[in-house]
Amino acid sequence: MNNAKTISHYEDEEQLFFPDSSFSTRANIQNTQIYDSAWVDYKNYWMGEAQKLHWFKPWDKVLEWHSPFAQWFVNGKLNACYNCLDRHLEGWRRNKAAIIFEGELGDRQVWTYQDLHREVTRFANVLRGMGVNKGDTVTIYLPMIPEAVITMLACARIGAPHSVVFGGFSAGALRDRISDAESRVIITADGCWRRGKAIPLKSNVDEAISQCPTVEKVVVVQRTRVEVKMEPVRDVWYHEIMRKTPAGCQCEIMDAEDVLFILYTSGTTGKPKGIVHTTGGYLTGVASTHRNVFDLKEDDVYWCTADIGWITGHSYVVYGPLANGATILIFEGAPDYPGKDRFWEIIEKYRVSIFYTAPTAIRMFMKWGESWPQGRDLSSLRLLGSVGEPINPEAWHWYHKNIGRGRCPVVDTWWQTETGSIMVAPLPGITPVKPGSCTKPLPGVFVDVVDENGKPVVPGGSGYLVIKRPWPSMLRTVYKDPQRYIDTYWSRFAGMYFTGDGAKKDKHGYIWVRGRVDDIINVSGHRIGSAEVESALVEHPAVAEAAVIGRSHELKGQAVTAFVTLREGVIWATELEDDLKNHVAKRIGGLARPEEIIYAGELPKTRSGKIMRRLLRDIAEGRVMGDISTLADPSVISQLLERKIAI
Ligand code: PRX
């Protein structure tokens, strides 16, 4: 096993980077009073932001709050797809590029708003033709291709919530999500391109739905032309059915509180949670934050590298930017294919001006060296963003210097699947930044750091990150499980939303997020539940018990480390370790594959039988161990240490 290396930090609470005057004098937000006025009357602030959208009927009341259940823009009527497309068709924007697509193999497509509208309305008609009605959940399992955006917006147009499943999830994970959402229609592709190779996708769908009786139709986009099995009647080719279907489809008038989508995310139990987002508040949150945090201008070329299967893809590839009439770039492939300068080549080629990525990617670029970006013209860039995990100051400086060339503000954005939109981030024209801190809560957002008892920590103190008042894009519930919504988010601190993150608040009120304090592991900015990996491991016939933790990892932020005990008679071997790793990857997806599996004679438990994960993390990270006095059997630790050294 590699020695776990911690990401190097040299946090400096005093080091402030002020926005350059050439930037701040042109910024969308130049008046610092925005913070105070939103603080005084946050409902009024959000009302003003909502008014920038198109509503078929205005709301009667901004907020109805029966803690922890919120309704925003009560009785207001709108449609997310209309806001992302139709309203841009009236003026010159109709011929503006909505999507610039760069395929893995260098193929390119440009879709204007008008083109996108035509294709989306056509696919909306396809869905209606399949009997999809308002309220029916459609599962989308696609790679990063324009059809992912098209099919999401088509669902929104007819009021069918979408459940997008990341293409890297396995058949098993897909099956669980389809079953929970009870989808009748699945949209997928034959395959996708990755580092020059065609990776099959449809076969995962076939495997998943053999156990999903609700599924009636599978629409297949042709992307790679890998051979697929098409089941007569059930399976249809996207291009064939689109050819037979007319464009032009009236959009459904949606209530502000009608569900826009469900997105599954890992929780602290084995079962992923379906996070429910509704139409009016969500769209208000993402459009507002996209405009303000990224300082969007009409002529920007905006590239967010997130996959559509994650919340960042939903909020900041699709809904936020398109609601604002932006030009978005979508890239199908990997950052190192064919060369390690693929991203910089794309920025140069399309004159990308706003670039939003994750610290894990930045650390990888650092490792590859600055010569890769140096060889490219990055002068079009004017703003950089970061999301998904804490950005270590070293990576921040590298990004600022080598990609932003010292000119571009860097916005570190803290938020979650549940928050729907960015909560803590600088407003780049007015907020000085400190590398490694996501700075202050955005206007209209009440994030704070509290102690064990829910009291705000004193400046310089550390504690738990909470949100004290409702916000428009908040999750409304956990799909089919309101109790889980209450228990997970609203029970730890009375009247406050608990984020699951630990954080420090410095003397200027700046927030430094430390990471999860629950059993969620953040691997390369993606959430993996310890319990999910544990239940996959104990499904394996060789495993008796499993405990999974996240250990610090130089590139990924955290890596999955599993400790297992074996069933009677099973002998530990390297092949078994590989087999177990593959088993997890097959059950959940490559992302969850443990970095290492440590065989334990026994797992360290308290006298009441609780696995002491904190100790396991200490062992995995090679630290001096904390208190072991509550251990039922302290000798377990010395055995484990011997094993770890042996690996
Ligand atoms: O721990 C925080 C971390 O990612 C978690 C949310 O993960 P997910 O729902 O998958 O959404 C990721 C993209 C928004 C948070 O609880 N996180 C996200 N952004 C940051 C972050 N940690 C520190 N700094 C950030 N900017």
mmCIF file of N, CA and C in Angstrom, residues 122 149 165 340 343 351 387 438 444 466 468 486-487 544 573 594 630:
data_model
loop_
_atom_site.group_PDB
_atom_site.id
_atom_site.type_symbol
_atom_site.label_atom_id
_atom_site.label_comp_id
_atom_site.label_asym_id
_atom_site.label_seq_id
_atom_site.Cartn_x
_atom_site.Cartn_y
_atom_site.Cartn_z
ATOM 1 N N ARG A 122 -38.868 18.328 -30.571
ATOM 2 C CA ARG A 122 -39.077 17.055 -31.284
ATOM 3 C C ARG A 122 -38.985 15.890 -30.289
ATOM 4 N N VAL A 149 -28.221 16.989 -22.931
ATOM 5 C CA VAL A 149 -28.905 18.262 -22.655
ATOM 6 C C VAL A 149 -30.297 18.243 -23.306
ATOM 7 N N VAL A 165 -28.478 9.419 -14.486
ATOM 8 C CA VAL A 165 -27.535 8.537 -13.791
ATOM 9 C C VAL A 165 -26.184 8.663 -14.498
ATOM 10 N N LYS A 340 -1.773 15.639 -23.074
ATOM 11 C CA LYS A 340 -2.112 16.170 -21.748
ATOM 12 C C LYS A 340 -2.480 17.652 -21.791
ATOM 13 N N PHE A 343 -7.367 19.970 -22.689
ATOM 14 C CA PHE A 343 -8.236 21.039 -22.168
ATOM 15 C C PHE A 343 -7.767 22.404 -22.671
ATOM 16 N N ARG A 351 -11.809 29.819 -27.724
ATOM 17 C CA ARG A 351 -11.684 31.083 -26.984
ATOM 18 C C ARG A 351 -12.576 31.066 -25.741
ATOM 19 N N VAL A 387 -14.805 23.656 -7.786
ATOM 20 C CA VAL A 387 -15.947 23.052 -7.089
ATOM 21 C C VAL A 387 -15.696 21.593 -6.746
ATOM 22 N N CYS A 438 -13.581 29.378 0.584
ATOM 23 C CA CYS A 438 -14.634 29.717 -0.388
ATOM 24 C C CYS A 438 -15.275 31.061 -0.033
ATOM 25 N N GLY A 444 -28.382 36.558 0.407
ATOM 26 C CA GLY A 444 -29.632 35.797 0.528
ATOM 27 C C GLY A 444 -29.452 34.398 1.072
ATOM 28 N N VAL A 466 -23.618 24.838 8.703
ATOM 29 C CA VAL A 466 -25.095 24.738 8.675
ATOM 30 C C VAL A 466 -25.674 25.867 7.826
ATOM 31 N N LYS A 468 -29.041 28.398 7.950
ATOM 32 C CA LYS A 468 -30.005 28.769 8.988
ATOM 33 C C LYS A 468 -31.361 29.216 8.474
ATOM 34 N N ILE A 486 -35.939 14.636 6.941
ATOM 35 C CA ILE A 486 -35.930 15.273 8.271
ATOM 36 C C ILE A 486 -34.737 14.765 9.085
ATOM 37 N N ASP A 487 -34.580 13.441 9.096
ATOM 38 C CA ASP A 487 -33.533 12.856 9.946
ATOM 39 C C ASP A 487 -32.131 13.268 9.497
ATOM 40 N N ALA A 544 -16.826 -11.487 5.441
ATOM 41 C CA ALA A 544 -17.740 -11.574 6.582
ATOM 42 C C ALA A 544 -18.195 -10.181 6.975
ATOM 43 N N ALA A 573 -5.522 -13.541 -0.175
ATOM 44 C CA ALA A 573 -4.532 -13.601 -1.242
ATOM 45 C C ALA A 573 -4.676 -12.353 -2.100
ATOM 46 N N PRO A 594 -12.105 0.390 -4.358
ATOM 47 C CA PRO A 594 -11.188 0.737 -3.266
ATOM 48 C C PRO A 594 -9.752 0.843 -3.765
ATOM 49 N N THR A 630 -11.737 2.896 24.537
ATOM 50 C CA THR A 630 -13.093 2.341 24.468
ATOM 51 C C THR A 630 -13.159 1.066 23.623
#
